[in-house]
Amino acid sequence: MSFLKHLFLLALCTCTLTVTSQTQQYTRNQSIVVEKNGSNLSNAWTGGMNSMQFSGIDLNLDGIEDLFCFDRTSYKITTYLNNGASSNSHAYAPEYESRFPKIRDWALLVDYNMDGKRDIFTAGVGGISVFKNVSNMTDGVKFEQVPLPNGIIYETALGNFINLYVSSVDIPAILDVDNDGDIDILSFGQFGGRMEYHKNLSMELYGHSDSLTYELYNACWGNFSEDNSTCIMYLEDTCSNNGVPNPQLDINDTYRSGERHTGSSTLALDMTGDGVKELLIGDISCTRLIGLYNDGPVVNTATSMVSQDSVFPMYDVSIDQWLFPAGYYEDVDNDGVRDLLVSPNSYNQSEDKQSVILYKNIGNDSITDFSFVQDDYFQSDMIDVGTGAVPQYFDYNNDSLPDLFIANIGYFDRASNDYIPSIALYENIGYDTLPVFKWITDDYESISGMGFGSSIVPDFADLDGDGDKDMMVGDGAGQLHYFENIALPGADADFVLSTPYYQDNSGTQIDVGDHAIPRLVDLDRDGDIDIIIGKKIGSLTYYENTGSASSPSFEKVTDDLGDVNVKTIFDPGGYSCPTIFDFNGSYQLMVGSNSGALYLYDNIDGNLTGTFNIIDSVAYDLYPGMRSAPCMADLSNDSLPELTLGNYGGGLWFFDGYQDSAIAIYENPLNDIKVFPVPAQHYITVELSSGVNRLNYSILDVSGRLVSQGIIENRKQTIDLTGLRAGSYYLEMNDGTNRITKKIILQ
């Protein structure tokens, strides 16, 4: 059985669910069918895509390049295995995602030491950090950070040894520019819109390519510059010392008045077959990629960009993507020729529904010919509701099957330069033991036209005591809106906006500041529905129902329920998504956050004016991406709820809940086994309890991937953890009849 991890039981986001099992566990399930427009989505539960970055990498070490995807908006990594087909060639493979280090802003995978394995170049503090690919058949995909000064690449520049600066907003080009066998870097300078050529001196100094020794070799490569506020490119720019080979911009060279670099993406590739690199440039103020063509017959010998295509590709459907497009050059259809993928490079305010453009290269790698295929590559095969996804389950058609509702921050609207929020509905057309979801609408009850502003989140409960569930909607401005369900008994839910801008018992409009996420639950257990509200600042507001089950009246108790706050010093806001659930007769609280971490609390009952106890600030080691939004419902009629997680990328993850009947909390003879130290560094010691003589063991990472296994035959036995990266793991032990799992934290 694929093991993910031990989890406390929880009921998330939409409901209060009472569960009594002691051994709830979860495993990733990608096979739940989702139907849309008559077809099944092949990668429905991938997690959504917004501003994507793409690189090839061999994930399963079979000699075929798979695909690594990184979303700038949510810092979420997505991995696909290549099945070798010419179409639909990539299958979602989440088991590899946890093998990558934490990445921010941008990531490009390039084999710098020419060992056949792509390494990671990514944003560091003030420049570029590098992680070496040390994957092998024993450990699988594995990376080690390259020891560099202050963790980033340094270079010799104008007589100084300084950090090789790349703005975190930019996408540099990392490739062999001069065709000498080592990896160079092209990037825009810090104080102006000129292209800098950072030459790798590894081959010249050492005769091999595995060093990261750089020199600023040309501060005006290509003799062009970009305007700092428009899409204009100035060709044949005047730079000092242009008359010498490999010219450098003189330290006294004068920049244009007021010139400062604001953000660009760079893709360098040979498009004309002469061995000299052309450029596809995106800019923070543009919707198009600009093609710059190089005239140099000899690599990097005072070459200049002599012509440009400002609506690239002018010979086909031109790129017009809001906002700040970036290009990536990878073979996605297994024809041996690299294709062009384009996606926004913006953190927000950009296309989020059709944000991955594919151009098939019908030419070759030297003389390119890009032909438009589609503008929603990958996205057309997954659940993707634009920006932000908050899943919830509610049986809207009274067939006893929980249906899936997905709220969002919104779909980005180019005309208004803003997000238009809506609620998607996927009807459960399956069985009481196996859900099957069918897309019905992306705009349930036409809520997008009600003018609530971005970011709307509903919850469902019977607020008027008439036996059906009503709907309370929170909005991005921090306010609540009450929709009454006026459907006849047994009919589909029919929500009518009854009370916009809902007020408390004093007549004061409820307003929690920004991004209200209401949760309807009888928190004080007095028989009526109270309200907990998550919000941007990361804490929770609590309103007690001082009325009745049929005539509610909500009185504010506190803006800091339980002293919960999920905001960190690195976050612009906490964006708390609270969920209350009953665990063996006592409430526990799960809170999603802007960072993506899931926070778990107890000590709630009888302590509503006190401080809740935090059980875990990285609960279950699940990281669906920024703005984590969990939800739970029993979709298989086994009293073991399934777990659904949303994120800022607009998509969902799905997990099955199951119980291991072999584990009995008080009778399992393996319960007294000791595992230490915690946390561990290079090894752990397992000390067997009395009567236990021999065990099989497996060590799994947080995605359920087996990383080690063996046999414990001694009363006290050491297990070597050398080679595993820092993080959480699970040690599963069994004697053929009983089984137990221990969490390992490796520093």
XYZ file of C-alpha atoms in Angstrom:
747
model
C 0.000 0.000 0.000
C 1.409 3.429 -0.949
C 2.005 5.293 2.296
C 1.886 9.084 2.524
C 1.904 9.842 6.224
C 0.088 9.628 9.558
C -2.476 12.398 9.799
C -4.780 13.476 12.557
C -8.355 13.413 11.344
C -9.629 16.664 10.003
C -12.587 18.193 8.247
C -11.573 21.122 6.156
C -13.005 24.373 4.828
C -16.659 23.594 4.263
C -18.082 21.605 7.082
C -17.789 20.254 10.578
C -17.151 16.519 10.345
C -17.053 14.147 13.297
C -14.528 11.304 12.900
C -13.465 8.748 15.502
C -10.788 6.664 13.771
C -7.365 6.653 15.410
C -5.276 5.790 12.350
C -6.347 8.019 9.472
C -3.824 8.166 6.648
C -3.732 9.669 3.159
C -2.409 8.678 -0.211
C -2.287 10.745 -3.386
C -5.005 9.785 -5.873
C -4.841 11.065 -9.437
C -7.319 8.557 -10.848
C -10.552 10.251 -9.700
C -12.328 10.966 -12.977
C -13.137 14.549 -13.895
C -15.179 15.103 -17.053
C -15.381 18.357 -18.956
C -17.065 18.990 -22.307
C -17.449 15.289 -22.980
C -13.827 14.326 -22.294
C -11.980 13.149 -19.204
C -9.225 15.453 -18.003
C -5.998 13.450 -18.225
C -4.211 15.330 -15.429
C -7.144 16.764 -13.496
C -5.502 16.979 -10.062
C -2.235 18.643 -11.081
C -2.695 21.829 -9.071
C -3.194 24.543 -11.703
C -0.798 26.800 -13.588
C -0.311 30.560 -13.773
C 3.127 32.017 -14.566
C 5.094 28.957 -15.568
C 8.758 28.206 -16.212
C 9.801 25.031 -18.040
C 12.956 22.931 -18.219
C 13.732 19.389 -19.260
C 15.200 16.875 -16.795
C 15.437 13.086 -16.553
C 13.359 12.383 -13.450
C 13.229 8.587 -13.454
C 16.731 8.115 -14.889
C 15.531 6.185 -17.935
C 17.544 8.304 -20.359
C 14.502 10.255 -21.585
C 14.041 13.894 -20.652
C 10.938 14.572 -18.595
C 9.629 18.009 -17.659
C 10.119 20.308 -14.679
C 7.631 23.162 -14.255
C 7.853 26.024 -11.753
C 5.074 28.533 -11.060
C 6.405 31.980 -10.151
C 3.088 33.019 -8.591
C 2.879 30.190 -6.060
C 6.460 28.836 -5.902
C 4.977 25.440 -6.721
C 6.974 22.768 -8.547
C 5.139 20.409 -10.906
C 6.802 17.384 -12.503
C 5.782 15.330 -15.536
C 7.129 12.043 -16.837
C 7.650 11.694 -20.579
C 5.905 8.620 -21.967
C 7.559 8.944 -25.364
C 4.370 9.662 -27.294
C 4.119 12.352 -29.940
C 0.995 13.824 -28.332
C -0.185 13.833 -24.718
C 3.390 12.832 -24.038
C 3.615 13.971 -20.435
C 1.883 12.411 -17.417
C 1.734 14.161 -14.073
C 4.197 12.572 -11.619
C 3.968 14.350 -8.230
C 6.250 11.840 -6.507
C 9.283 13.757 -7.785
C 8.260 17.221 -6.620
C 9.566 16.871 -3.066
C 12.987 15.877 -4.399
C 13.733 19.460 -5.418
C 15.051 22.155 -3.056
C 12.933 25.163 -2.134
C 12.976 27.636 -5.007
C 11.860 31.251 -5.323
C 11.218 33.559 -8.275
C 12.811 31.603 -11.138
C 14.535 28.330 -11.980
C 16.281 27.071 -15.120
C 17.691 23.543 -15.377
C 20.981 23.451 -17.279
C 23.759 20.844 -17.291
C 26.741 23.035 -16.404
C 29.288 20.243 -15.741
C 28.336 18.179 -18.803
C 27.638 14.969 -16.880
C 24.331 14.435 -18.659
C 22.227 15.609 -15.695
C 20.603 19.008 -15.607
C 21.499 21.190 -12.635
C 19.383 23.959 -11.075
C 20.161 27.647 -11.547
C 17.755 29.711 -9.466
C 17.287 33.050 -7.733
C 19.538 33.645 -4.751
C 19.928 36.672 -2.522
C 21.555 39.176 -4.868
C 22.112 36.812 -7.744
C 22.149 33.132 -8.769
C 22.286 30.022 -6.593
C 23.172 26.652 -8.094
C 22.180 23.124 -7.084
C 24.193 20.277 -8.592
C 22.273 17.254 -9.864
C 23.748 14.222 -8.082
C 20.964 11.798 -8.972
C 21.747 8.086 -9.091
C 19.868 4.810 -9.378
C 20.044 4.223 -5.623
C 18.903 7.615 -4.359
C 16.851 8.730 -7.353
C 16.555 12.445 -8.115
C 18.830 14.358 -5.755
C 20.452 17.790 -5.595
C 23.238 19.353 -3.548
C 23.787 23.091 -3.286
C 27.056 24.145 -4.883
C 29.249 25.857 -2.252
C 29.624 29.405 -3.561
C 30.539 32.662 -1.791
C 27.425 33.721 0.140
C 25.568 30.991 -1.718
C 25.597 32.774 -5.083
C 27.799 33.058 -8.194
C 30.532 35.714 -8.074
C 32.521 37.092 -10.992
C 35.333 39.432 -11.937
C 33.794 42.643 -13.268
C 35.657 45.834 -14.148
C 38.497 44.887 -11.825
C 36.285 43.890 -8.908
C 35.155 40.529 -7.523
C 31.412 40.956 -7.043
C 28.185 38.981 -7.151
C 26.883 38.231 -10.624
C 23.679 40.189 -10.244
C 20.405 39.013 -11.767
C 17.195 40.718 -10.702
C 14.722 38.348 -9.076
C 12.142 39.738 -11.507
C 14.167 38.683 -14.548
C 14.676 35.421 -16.399
C 18.320 35.246 -17.590
C 19.642 33.079 -20.421
C 21.979 30.333 -19.199
C 23.710 28.494 -22.043
C 26.970 28.147 -23.928
C 27.011 31.509 -25.713
C 30.457 31.221 -27.300
C 30.297 27.494 -28.124
C 33.457 26.664 -26.147
C 31.863 23.909 -24.043
C 31.017 25.675 -20.785
C 27.879 27.486 -19.620
C 27.759 31.271 -19.897
C 25.103 33.716 -18.722
C 23.279 36.552 -20.494
C 21.378 38.979 -18.278
C 20.342 42.597 -18.147
C 22.435 44.959 -16.063
C 21.274 46.341 -12.747
C 21.161 49.992 -13.774
C 20.221 49.913 -17.413
C 18.615 48.014 -20.225
C 21.772 46.628 -21.823
C 22.556 42.946 -22.117
C 25.543 41.710 -20.129
C 27.594 38.718 -21.248
C 29.088 36.837 -18.313
C 31.676 34.474 -19.751
C 32.452 31.184 -18.011
C 36.242 30.754 -17.903
C 36.157 27.099 -16.889
C 37.438 25.763 -20.205
C 40.095 28.458 -20.529
C 41.438 28.036 -16.992
C 40.933 24.361 -16.275
C 40.249 22.612 -19.554
C 36.881 21.266 -18.356
C 33.377 22.651 -17.897
C 32.540 21.877 -14.276
C 33.526 25.201 -12.700
C 31.469 28.347 -12.227
C 34.196 30.933 -12.760
C 32.825 34.006 -14.490
C 33.999 37.320 -15.873
C 31.878 40.211 -17.092
C 33.106 39.943 -20.660
C 30.784 42.355 -22.389
C 28.407 44.850 -20.775
C 26.704 45.720 -24.045
C 26.385 42.354 -25.763
C 24.569 42.617 -29.082
C 24.917 46.413 -29.129
C 21.276 47.055 -28.271
C 19.310 48.416 -25.339
C 15.710 48.340 -24.199
C 13.608 51.326 -23.276
C 12.906 51.444 -19.525
C 9.157 52.036 -19.862
C 8.057 50.774 -23.296
C 8.548 47.756 -25.571
C 10.987 49.645 -27.805
C 14.388 48.105 -28.528
C 17.209 50.389 -29.697
C 19.501 48.602 -32.132
C 23.115 49.517 -32.884
C 23.394 51.194 -29.508
C 26.569 53.215 -28.986
C 28.784 51.496 -26.425
C 32.371 52.340 -25.463
C 35.205 50.217 -26.868
C 33.002 48.691 -29.538
C 35.949 48.504 -31.890
C 37.726 45.681 -30.030
C 36.880 41.977 -29.869
C 34.741 41.018 -26.915
C 34.032 44.644 -25.988
C 33.281 45.668 -22.453
C 31.265 48.695 -21.459
C 33.763 51.135 -20.029
C 33.292 52.013 -16.379
C 32.929 55.671 -17.359
C 30.353 54.980 -20.065
C 27.238 57.132 -19.673
C 23.761 55.573 -19.443
C 20.710 57.265 -20.829
C 19.261 59.842 -18.452
C 16.948 58.153 -15.951
C 17.651 54.681 -17.353
C 17.082 51.804 -14.950
C 16.274 48.203 -15.592
C 12.781 47.195 -14.440
C 12.360 43.602 -15.581
C 12.945 41.395 -18.627
C 12.938 37.782 -19.723
C 15.633 36.453 -22.044
C 15.652 33.348 -24.228
C 18.816 32.885 -26.310
C 18.742 30.452 -29.225
C 20.074 30.087 -32.742
C 17.164 30.785 -35.097
C 19.101 31.313 -38.350
C 21.565 28.411 -38.420
C 24.800 30.444 -38.214
C 25.805 29.303 -34.715
C 25.340 32.776 -33.262
C 22.579 33.337 -30.719
C 19.452 35.351 -31.388
C 17.234 36.581 -28.563
C 13.558 36.495 -27.638
C 13.041 39.306 -25.137
C 10.004 39.874 -22.916
C 9.544 43.030 -20.902
C 7.584 43.859 -17.781
C 5.605 46.508 -19.650
C 4.893 44.434 -22.780
C 2.502 41.748 -23.958
C 4.744 40.446 -26.731
C 8.094 38.749 -27.211
C 10.525 40.714 -29.359
C 12.844 38.741 -31.616
C 16.340 40.199 -32.057
C 18.461 38.837 -34.900
C 22.255 38.732 -34.754
C 24.485 39.375 -37.786
C 27.686 37.955 -36.344
C 29.330 35.254 -38.470
C 31.856 34.631 -35.675
C 30.590 33.922 -32.193
C 30.707 36.978 -29.909
C 33.153 39.029 -31.992
C 31.615 42.498 -31.740
C 28.348 41.123 -33.044
C 25.274 43.305 -33.210
C 21.549 42.797 -33.300
C 20.710 44.262 -36.679
C 16.994 43.535 -37.031
C 14.007 42.853 -34.852
C 10.580 41.241 -34.998
C 8.444 43.304 -32.630
C 5.411 41.006 -33.016
C 7.214 37.673 -32.883
C 6.584 35.432 -34.688
C 5.335 37.791 -37.371
C 5.036 34.857 -39.808
C 2.499 33.007 -37.617
C 0.084 33.838 -34.786
C 1.956 36.530 -32.887
C 2.408 36.256 -29.137
C 0.087 38.631 -27.316
C -0.026 37.596 -23.684
C -0.903 39.738 -20.720
C 1.614 40.372 -19.142
C 5.414 40.072 -19.377
C 5.779 36.897 -21.480
C 8.833 34.654 -21.215
C 9.946 31.934 -23.628
C 11.313 28.426 -22.966
C 12.897 26.112 -25.527
C 12.157 22.411 -24.898
C 11.087 19.402 -26.987
C 7.588 18.570 -25.729
C 6.401 16.264 -28.535
C 9.373 13.886 -28.766
C 10.264 14.673 -32.380
C 13.860 15.578 -31.486
C 13.284 19.273 -32.165
C 12.830 21.830 -29.420
C 9.550 23.721 -29.311
C 8.648 27.122 -27.861
C 6.614 27.480 -24.660
C 5.509 30.948 -23.558
C 4.042 31.963 -20.201
C 3.749 35.206 -18.210
C 6.695 36.116 -16.004
C 4.560 38.235 -13.695
C 3.750 37.453 -10.064
C 0.174 38.685 -10.555
C -2.109 40.799 -12.756
C -1.503 38.529 -15.727
C -3.233 35.842 -17.767
C -3.983 32.832 -15.562
C -6.440 30.620 -17.463
C -4.782 30.431 -20.881
C -1.283 31.149 -19.708
C 0.820 28.447 -21.411
C 1.237 28.971 -25.156
C 2.746 26.181 -27.257
C 4.426 26.748 -30.608
C 5.569 23.582 -32.383
C 8.916 23.968 -34.087
C 8.310 22.647 -37.593
C 11.862 23.609 -38.521
C 14.858 22.332 -36.558
C 17.066 23.350 -33.646
C 19.256 25.529 -35.862
C 16.740 27.118 -38.214
C 13.510 27.521 -36.295
C 9.961 27.794 -37.622
C 7.403 28.136 -34.832
C 3.778 27.227 -35.506
C 1.046 28.108 -32.979
C -0.732 25.097 -31.433
C -2.715 26.294 -28.389
C -2.720 28.841 -25.577
C -3.705 26.510 -22.713
C -1.125 23.733 -23.005
C -1.324 21.429 -19.959
C -4.102 23.613 -18.504
C -6.736 22.152 -20.827
C -6.171 18.769 -19.134
C -6.542 19.892 -15.510
C -8.856 21.617 -13.078
C -7.764 25.252 -13.253
C -9.939 28.106 -12.005
C -7.540 30.940 -12.713
C -5.870 32.461 -9.670
C -6.484 30.911 -6.269
C -8.553 27.787 -5.616
C -10.577 27.096 -2.457
C -12.388 23.739 -2.759
C -15.596 22.913 -0.883
C -18.119 20.097 -0.971
C -21.879 20.577 -0.799
C -24.702 18.375 -2.108
C -26.468 20.995 -4.190
C -28.863 18.601 -5.992
C -29.923 16.422 -3.041
C -28.726 13.110 -4.493
C -26.670 12.331 -1.350
C -23.391 12.758 -3.269
C -21.109 15.662 -2.255
C -20.553 17.993 -5.197
C -17.363 20.002 -5.690
C -17.416 23.800 -5.556
C -14.238 25.786 -6.238
C -14.018 29.449 -5.310
C -11.201 31.641 -6.583
C -9.544 35.018 -6.345
C -10.723 35.340 -9.910
C -9.927 34.973 -13.564
C -7.698 37.803 -14.711
C -9.596 40.176 -16.989
C -7.391 42.063 -19.413
C -9.957 44.770 -20.132
C -10.312 45.840 -16.502
C -6.793 44.818 -15.439
C -8.358 43.054 -12.483
C -9.610 39.675 -11.287
C -13.259 38.705 -11.734
C -14.202 36.116 -9.094
C -16.568 33.205 -9.577
C -17.457 29.797 -8.199
C -16.978 26.689 -10.348
C -19.269 23.700 -9.922
C -18.305 20.101 -10.646
C -21.270 17.789 -10.039
C -20.574 14.406 -8.480
C -22.135 11.942 -10.952
C -20.398 8.903 -9.513
C -21.387 6.519 -6.749
C -21.559 6.694 -2.981
C -18.296 4.718 -2.881
C -16.460 6.374 -5.798
C -16.832 10.004 -6.908
C -16.847 11.070 -10.544
C -16.968 14.794 -11.195
C -18.554 16.503 -14.176
C -17.953 20.162 -14.925
C -21.195 22.151 -14.924
C -20.142 25.800 -14.861
C -17.312 28.157 -14.016
C -19.774 30.742 -12.699
C -22.270 29.190 -10.303
C -25.293 31.442 -9.651
C -23.642 34.063 -11.948
C -21.863 35.423 -8.904
C -19.142 37.019 -11.068
C -21.573 39.740 -12.055
C -22.592 40.732 -8.525
C -19.756 43.213 -8.065
C -18.179 41.771 -4.921
C -14.622 42.371 -6.112
C -11.869 39.771 -6.295
C -11.542 36.757 -4.014
C -14.883 35.287 -2.993
C -15.233 32.227 -0.753
C -18.570 30.601 0.208
C -19.530 28.245 3.013
C -22.779 26.352 3.465
C -24.959 25.779 6.542
C -28.626 25.984 7.551
C -28.805 29.510 8.934
C -32.582 29.969 8.957
C -33.632 26.615 10.403
C -35.713 25.520 7.401
C -33.862 22.251 6.820
C -31.735 23.219 3.826
C -28.290 24.803 3.662
C -27.856 28.475 2.912
C -24.706 30.171 1.655
C -22.496 32.832 3.253
C -19.916 34.419 0.940
C -16.826 36.331 2.030
C -15.145 38.749 -0.369
C -11.748 40.324 -0.953
C -12.776 43.504 0.837
C -13.314 41.560 4.054
C -17.126 41.589 4.067
C -19.850 38.911 4.124
C -22.957 38.375 1.986
C -25.840 36.064 2.904
C -27.626 33.978 0.250
C -30.838 32.211 1.290
C -31.638 28.836 -0.241
C -35.236 29.197 -1.463
C -35.427 25.804 -3.227
C -38.413 23.570 -2.660
C -37.747 20.394 -0.648
C -35.699 17.919 -2.707
C -34.983 20.394 -5.499
C -31.581 21.724 -6.556
C -30.278 24.489 -4.310
C -31.444 27.940 -5.399
C -29.518 30.739 -3.709
C -30.837 34.291 -3.662
C -28.823 37.203 -2.315
C -30.861 38.067 0.759
C -28.515 40.253 2.794
C -25.501 41.843 1.117
C -22.903 43.372 3.437
C -24.063 41.306 6.386
C -24.272 43.023 9.769
C -23.638 41.843 13.298
C -26.076 42.051 16.232
C -25.314 45.745 16.747
C -26.101 46.693 13.162
C -22.424 47.120 12.315
C -21.320 45.766 8.965
C -19.029 42.765 9.403
C -15.646 43.710 7.951
C -12.374 41.908 8.723
C -10.200 44.081 6.492
C -9.257 41.969 3.465
C -9.942 38.486 2.100
C -12.720 37.212 4.337
C -12.975 33.398 4.435
C -16.066 32.480 6.507
C -16.476 29.124 8.191
C -19.905 28.208 9.587
C -19.681 25.931 12.631
C -21.231 25.512 16.062
C -18.002 26.476 17.803
C -19.410 26.804 21.327
C -21.580 23.675 20.890
C -24.826 25.376 21.949
C -26.884 24.117 19.006
C -26.618 27.046 16.579
C -24.173 28.130 13.880
C -21.333 30.538 14.730
C -18.872 32.149 12.300
C -15.082 31.967 12.156
C -13.473 34.233 9.550
C -9.985 33.905 8.089
C -8.391 37.069 6.724
C -5.362 38.590 5.066
C -3.476 39.517 8.249
C -3.377 35.828 9.205
C -5.432 35.773 12.402
C -9.043 34.643 12.938
C -12.172 36.598 13.838
C -14.907 34.848 15.823
C -18.597 35.821 15.906
C -20.826 33.955 18.361
C -24.469 33.347 17.436
C -26.354 34.916 20.334
C -29.671 34.399 18.569
C -31.028 30.978 17.673
C -30.701 28.214 15.086
C -33.526 29.744 13.034
C -32.931 33.432 13.738
C -29.189 34.052 14.035
C -27.652 37.152 15.572
C -23.858 37.325 15.488
C -21.834 39.123 18.147
C -18.110 39.676 17.740
C -16.110 37.915 20.428
C -12.547 38.468 19.224
C -10.369 39.343 16.253
C -7.666 36.983 17.537
C -9.353 33.653 18.155
C -6.985 31.319 19.995
C -4.094 33.736 19.338
C -3.775 31.996 15.978
C -1.719 33.821 13.359
C -0.213 32.132 10.307
C 1.600 35.185 8.942
C 5.380 34.890 8.795
C 7.982 37.646 8.512
C 8.403 36.760 4.828
C 4.711 37.073 3.917
C 2.795 40.167 2.808
C -0.131 38.591 4.630
C -1.083 35.354 6.303
C -4.281 34.732 4.298
C -5.610 32.313 6.905
C -8.038 29.636 5.675
C -9.538 28.144 8.867
C -11.257 24.821 9.308
C -12.719 23.402 12.486
C -13.281 19.669 12.915
C -14.237 17.204 15.594
C -11.547 14.709 16.605
C -12.880 12.109 19.029
C -15.244 14.574 20.652
C -12.824 17.499 20.784
C -12.375 20.258 18.241
C -9.165 20.707 16.314
C -8.387 23.563 13.946
C -6.582 23.452 10.622
C -5.469 26.724 9.022
C -4.080 27.134 5.506
C -1.717 30.033 4.873
C -0.068 32.288 2.339
C 3.215 30.392 2.743
C 1.453 27.151 1.852
C 2.059 25.548 5.244
C -0.843 23.908 7.079
C -1.173 24.773 10.779
C -2.871 22.418 13.237
C -4.252 23.397 16.682
C -6.098 21.784 19.593
C -7.136 22.822 23.154
C -10.172 24.615 21.706
C -13.215 23.334 23.615
C -13.822 25.410 26.742
C -10.950 27.701 25.757
C -12.525 30.078 23.218
C -11.069 33.123 24.980
C -7.665 31.521 25.572
C -4.689 30.447 23.488
C -5.012 27.336 21.361
C -2.226 24.773 21.448
C -0.279 24.500 18.187
C 0.341 20.880 17.297
C 2.275 21.498 14.094
C 3.120 24.506 11.928
C 3.980 22.327 8.918
C 1.231 19.781 9.368
C 1.631 16.548 7.417
C 4.494 17.987 5.334
C 2.005 18.798 2.581
C 2.832 21.825 0.467
C 0.333 22.454 -2.338
C 1.836 25.883 -3.055
C 1.091 29.339 -1.687
C -2.391 30.129 -0.323
C -3.022 26.541 0.778
C -6.746 25.840 1.035
C -7.724 22.398 2.354
C -11.125 20.742 2.353
C -12.467 17.354 3.397
C -15.523 15.213 2.710
C -16.354 11.525 2.875
C -16.646 10.756 -0.825
C -16.341 6.971 -0.559
C -18.941 6.290 2.155
C -16.433 4.589 4.445
C -16.394 7.184 7.254
C -12.833 8.020 6.191
C -12.862 11.491 4.641
C -10.917 12.346 1.514
C -8.686 15.419 1.440
C -8.681 18.072 -1.295
C -6.138 20.908 -1.355
C -6.281 24.131 -3.371
C -3.562 26.711 -3.984
C -2.777 30.067 -5.570
C -2.153 28.411 -8.941
C -5.879 27.736 -9.278
C -5.828 23.941 -9.170
C -6.408 21.044 -6.791
C -4.684 18.018 -5.263
C -6.724 14.998 -4.182
C -5.943 12.441 -1.464
C -7.762 9.273 -0.446
C -8.329 8.643 3.232
C -7.812 5.139 4.523
C -7.363 3.274 7.776
C -4.814 0.561 8.408
C -6.722 -2.085 10.335
C -3.477 -3.795 11.339
C -2.720 -0.954 13.734
C -4.376 -1.011 17.128
C -3.350 1.846 19.351
C -3.289 -0.093 22.636
C -2.714 -3.670 21.444
C -0.025 -3.363 18.800
C 3.123 -5.084 20.179
C 5.248 -2.668 18.128
C 3.995 0.397 19.982
C 6.901 0.411 22.443
C 9.630 0.435 19.791
C 11.946 3.437 20.248
C 13.502 5.418 17.410
C 16.136 8.058 18.233
C 17.627 10.633 18.043
C 14.905 13.104 17.053
C 15.871 15.105 15.120
C 18.577 12.975 13.515
C 21.581 13.939 11.451
C 23.323 10.984 9.818
C 21.669 7.957 11.373
C 18.837 6.693 13.554
C 18.815 3.901 16.108
C 15.875 1.517 16.440
C 15.464 -0.205 19.804
C 13.048 -3.146 19.709
C 10.560 -3.777 22.490
C 10.264 -7.040 24.444
C 8.946 -9.924 22.386
C 9.837 -8.316 19.044
C 12.794 -10.039 17.375
C 12.812 -9.216 13.667
C 11.231 -6.480 11.538
C 11.127 -5.423 7.935
C 11.469 -1.677 7.516
C 10.905 0.909 4.793
C 11.803 4.601 4.774
C 9.540 6.837 2.690
C 9.678 10.510 1.863
C 6.686 12.791 2.396
C 5.278 12.012 -1.074
C 5.237 8.286 -0.295
C 8.303 7.413 -2.383
C 10.427 4.539 -1.068
C 13.992 5.741 -0.406
C 15.407 2.847 1.645
C 14.450 -0.550 3.041
C 15.960 -3.420 4.959
C 15.681 -5.770 7.958
C 16.079 -5.052 11.675
C 17.498 -8.174 13.340
C 19.219 -6.764 16.436
C 17.715 -5.526 19.674
C 19.317 -2.156 19.010
C 20.180 -1.446 15.374
C 21.500 1.644 13.598
C 20.134 2.698 10.192
C 22.396 4.899 8.065
C 20.651 7.995 6.614
C 23.689 9.359 4.801
C 22.708 10.661 1.394
C 19.174 11.719 2.289
C 18.463 15.420 2.144
C 17.211 17.268 5.217
C 13.483 17.036 5.837
C 10.793 14.718 7.131
C 10.586 10.980 6.428
C 8.559 8.049 7.683
C 9.973 4.780 9.039
C 7.455 2.002 8.484
C 8.146 -1.290 10.337
C 6.255 -4.582 10.254
C 6.633 -8.121 11.587
C 4.328 -9.695 9.011
C 1.224 -9.160 11.146
C 1.553 -5.795 12.864
C 2.816 -2.533 11.498
C 3.818 0.822 12.952
C 5.135 4.055 11.506
C 7.460 6.587 13.113
C 8.199 10.083 11.835
C 11.869 10.909 11.221
C 13.169 14.480 11.053
C 16.566 14.689 9.364
C 18.646 17.832 9.850
